[in-house]
Amino acid sequence: MAFKELFSTDIGLLSVFTIAFIIGMAVFLGRYVKQHVEEDERTHGQGQ
């Protein structure tokens, strides 16, 4: 019943899209930060 309501009502679909967007942003930001940290480590060395 919960899945039927989640995927058939307006507020349920909005919730699904919001959750998917938040997860997508988290993945994007995680990869973005990791990429730039690795780039900075290569540029400036591993630190002391």
mmCIF file of N, CA and C in Angstrom:
data_model
loop_
_atom_site.group_PDB
_atom_site.id
_atom_site.type_symbol
_atom_site.label_atom_id
_atom_site.label_comp_id
_atom_site.label_asym_id
_atom_site.label_seq_id
_atom_site.Cartn_x
_atom_site.Cartn_y
_atom_site.Cartn_z
ATOM 1 N N MET A 1 0.820 -1.191 0.000
ATOM 2 C CA MET A 1 0.000 0.000 0.000
ATOM 3 C C MET A 1 0.869 1.261 0.000
ATOM 4 N N ALA A 2 1.945 1.243 0.761
ATOM 5 C CA ALA A 2 2.801 2.428 0.831
ATOM 6 C C ALA A 2 3.444 2.716 -0.521
ATOM 7 N N PHE A 3 3.900 1.661 -1.211
ATOM 8 C CA PHE A 3 4.522 1.869 -2.518
ATOM 9 C C PHE A 3 3.506 2.386 -3.531
ATOM 10 N N LYS A 4 2.281 1.887 -3.454
ATOM 11 C CA LYS A 4 1.239 2.362 -4.369
ATOM 12 C C LYS A 4 0.993 3.853 -4.158
ATOM 13 N N GLU A 5 0.901 4.258 -2.904
ATOM 14 C CA GLU A 5 0.683 5.671 -2.598
ATOM 15 C C GLU A 5 1.909 6.509 -2.963
ATOM 16 N N LEU A 6 3.091 5.959 -2.727
ATOM 17 C CA LEU A 6 4.327 6.690 -3.015
ATOM 18 C C LEU A 6 4.457 7.007 -4.496
ATOM 19 N N PHE A 7 4.098 6.059 -5.351
ATOM 20 C CA PHE A 7 4.289 6.242 -6.789
ATOM 21 C C PHE A 7 3.040 6.707 -7.537
ATOM 22 N N SER A 8 1.916 6.856 -6.847
ATOM 23 C CA SER A 8 0.698 7.247 -7.558
ATOM 24 C C SER A 8 0.161 8.614 -7.152
ATOM 25 N N THR A 9 0.586 9.153 -6.022
ATOM 26 C CA THR A 9 0.089 10.467 -5.614
ATOM 27 C C THR A 9 1.114 11.543 -5.954
ATOM 28 N N ASP A 10 0.629 12.760 -6.063
ATOM 29 C CA ASP A 10 1.519 13.878 -6.385
ATOM 30 C C ASP A 10 2.593 14.063 -5.321
ATOM 31 N N ILE A 11 2.201 14.046 -4.064
ATOM 32 C CA ILE A 11 3.170 14.266 -2.988
ATOM 33 C C ILE A 11 4.151 13.097 -2.890
ATOM 34 N N GLY A 12 3.684 11.896 -3.199
ATOM 35 C CA GLY A 12 4.577 10.738 -3.205
ATOM 36 C C GLY A 12 5.625 10.841 -4.299
ATOM 37 N N LEU A 13 5.207 11.235 -5.499
ATOM 38 C CA LEU A 13 6.162 11.401 -6.600
ATOM 39 C C LEU A 13 7.142 12.526 -6.307
ATOM 40 N N LEU A 14 6.659 13.608 -5.717
ATOM 41 C CA LEU A 14 7.546 14.703 -5.344
ATOM 42 C C LEU A 14 8.576 14.227 -4.321
ATOM 43 N N SER A 15 8.156 13.395 -3.389
ATOM 44 C CA SER A 15 9.080 12.844 -2.399
ATOM 45 C C SER A 15 10.135 11.962 -3.054
ATOM 46 N N VAL A 16 9.728 11.121 -3.993
ATOM 47 C CA VAL A 16 10.675 10.245 -4.693
ATOM 48 C C VAL A 16 11.691 11.079 -5.467
ATOM 49 N N PHE A 17 11.225 12.076 -6.196
ATOM 50 C CA PHE A 17 12.140 12.921 -6.966
ATOM 51 C C PHE A 17 13.074 13.708 -6.052
ATOM 52 N N THR A 18 12.570 14.165 -4.917
ATOM 53 C CA THR A 18 13.406 14.899 -3.970
ATOM 54 C C THR A 18 14.490 14.001 -3.391
ATOM 55 N N ILE A 19 14.133 12.799 -2.992
ATOM 56 C CA ILE A 19 15.109 11.855 -2.445
ATOM 57 C C ILE A 19 16.151 11.504 -3.495
ATOM 58 N N ALA A 20 15.720 11.261 -4.724
ATOM 59 C CA ALA A 20 16.661 10.940 -5.802
ATOM 60 C C ALA A 20 17.597 12.115 -6.070
ATOM 61 N N PHE A 21 17.077 13.333 -6.043
ATOM 62 C CA PHE A 21 17.903 14.513 -6.269
ATOM 63 C C PHE A 21 18.941 14.668 -5.165
ATOM 64 N N ILE A 22 18.552 14.484 -3.923
ATOM 65 C CA ILE A 22 19.479 14.611 -2.793
ATOM 66 C C ILE A 22 20.577 13.562 -2.888
ATOM 67 N N ILE A 23 20.221 12.331 -3.218
ATOM 68 C CA ILE A 23 21.224 11.272 -3.365
ATOM 69 C C ILE A 23 22.161 11.595 -4.526
ATOM 70 N N GLY A 24 21.608 12.059 -5.636
ATOM 71 C CA GLY A 24 22.439 12.445 -6.779
ATOM 72 C C GLY A 24 23.403 13.573 -6.439
ATOM 73 N N MET A 25 22.930 14.572 -5.714
ATOM 74 C CA MET A 25 23.804 15.676 -5.308
ATOM 75 C C MET A 25 24.895 15.191 -4.363
ATOM 76 N N ALA A 26 24.572 14.279 -3.459
ATOM 77 C CA ALA A 26 25.574 13.748 -2.535
ATOM 78 C C ALA A 26 26.666 13.004 -3.291
ATOM 79 N N VAL A 27 26.275 12.204 -4.276
ATOM 80 C CA VAL A 27 27.259 11.476 -5.084
ATOM 81 C C VAL A 27 28.123 12.461 -5.862
ATOM 82 N N PHE A 28 27.501 13.454 -6.483
ATOM 83 C CA PHE A 28 28.251 14.447 -7.254
ATOM 84 C C PHE A 28 29.240 15.199 -6.367
ATOM 85 N N LEU A 29 28.777 15.691 -5.225
ATOM 86 C CA LEU A 29 29.658 16.456 -4.347
ATOM 87 C C LEU A 29 30.779 15.594 -3.788
ATOM 88 N N GLY A 30 30.475 14.347 -3.441
ATOM 89 C CA GLY A 30 31.512 13.442 -2.948
ATOM 90 C C GLY A 30 32.596 13.206 -3.977
ATOM 91 N N ARG A 31 32.202 12.934 -5.214
ATOM 92 C CA ARG A 31 33.184 12.712 -6.282
ATOM 93 C C ARG A 31 33.957 13.989 -6.590
ATOM 94 N N TYR A 32 33.275 15.129 -6.581
ATOM 95 C CA TYR A 32 33.913 16.415 -6.866
ATOM 96 C C TYR A 32 34.989 16.725 -5.826
ATOM 97 N N VAL A 33 34.642 16.573 -4.560
ATOM 98 C CA VAL A 33 35.601 16.853 -3.489
ATOM 99 C C VAL A 33 36.760 15.873 -3.547
ATOM 100 N N LYS A 34 36.481 14.590 -3.736
ATOM 101 C CA LYS A 34 37.548 13.589 -3.813
ATOM 102 C C LYS A 34 38.513 13.903 -4.953
ATOM 103 N N GLN A 35 37.977 14.273 -6.105
ATOM 104 C CA GLN A 35 38.810 14.597 -7.265
ATOM 105 C C GLN A 35 39.712 15.790 -6.967
ATOM 106 N N HIS A 36 39.177 16.816 -6.341
ATOM 107 C CA HIS A 36 39.976 18.006 -6.073
ATOM 108 C C HIS A 36 40.980 17.784 -4.942
ATOM 109 N N VAL A 37 40.647 16.972 -3.969
ATOM 110 C CA VAL A 37 41.608 16.642 -2.914
ATOM 111 C C VAL A 37 42.787 15.891 -3.511
ATOM 112 N N GLU A 38 42.512 14.911 -4.369
ATOM 113 C CA GLU A 38 43.599 14.158 -5.003
ATOM 114 C C GLU A 38 44.446 15.061 -5.891
ATOM 115 N N GLU A 39 43.809 15.984 -6.596
ATOM 116 C CA GLU A 39 44.550 16.920 -7.449
ATOM 117 C C GLU A 39 45.454 17.821 -6.603
ATOM 118 N N ASP A 40 44.934 18.317 -5.483
ATOM 119 C CA ASP A 40 45.739 19.166 -4.605
ATOM 120 C C ASP A 40 46.895 18.392 -3.987
ATOM 121 N N GLU A 41 46.667 17.120 -3.636
ATOM 122 C CA GLU A 41 47.746 16.307 -3.079
ATOM 123 C C GLU A 41 48.851 16.095 -4.106
ATOM 124 N N ARG A 42 48.481 15.879 -5.358
ATOM 125 C CA ARG A 42 49.501 15.724 -6.406
ATOM 126 C C ARG A 42 50.262 17.029 -6.614
ATOM 127 N N THR A 43 49.556 18.141 -6.570
ATOM 128 C CA THR A 43 50.176 19.443 -6.829
ATOM 129 C C THR A 43 51.088 19.875 -5.684
ATOM 130 N N HIS A 44 50.639 19.693 -4.457
ATOM 131 C CA HIS A 44 51.349 20.230 -3.297
ATOM 132 C C HIS A 44 52.057 19.164 -2.473
ATOM 133 N N GLY A 45 52.058 17.960 -2.907
ATOM 134 C CA GLY A 45 52.699 16.889 -2.157
ATOM 135 C C GLY A 45 51.761 16.314 -1.113
ATOM 136 N N GLN A 46 52.227 15.321 -0.422
ATOM 137 C CA GLN A 46 51.393 14.615 0.555
ATOM 138 C C GLN A 46 51.340 15.315 1.906
ATOM 139 N N GLY A 47 52.066 16.386 2.103
ATOM 140 C CA GLY A 47 52.077 17.075 3.389
ATOM 141 C C GLY A 47 53.230 16.593 4.241
ATOM 142 N N GLN A 48 53.334 17.165 5.418
ATOM 143 C CA GLN A 48 54.450 16.799 6.298
ATOM 144 C C GLN A 48 54.001 15.863 7.360
#
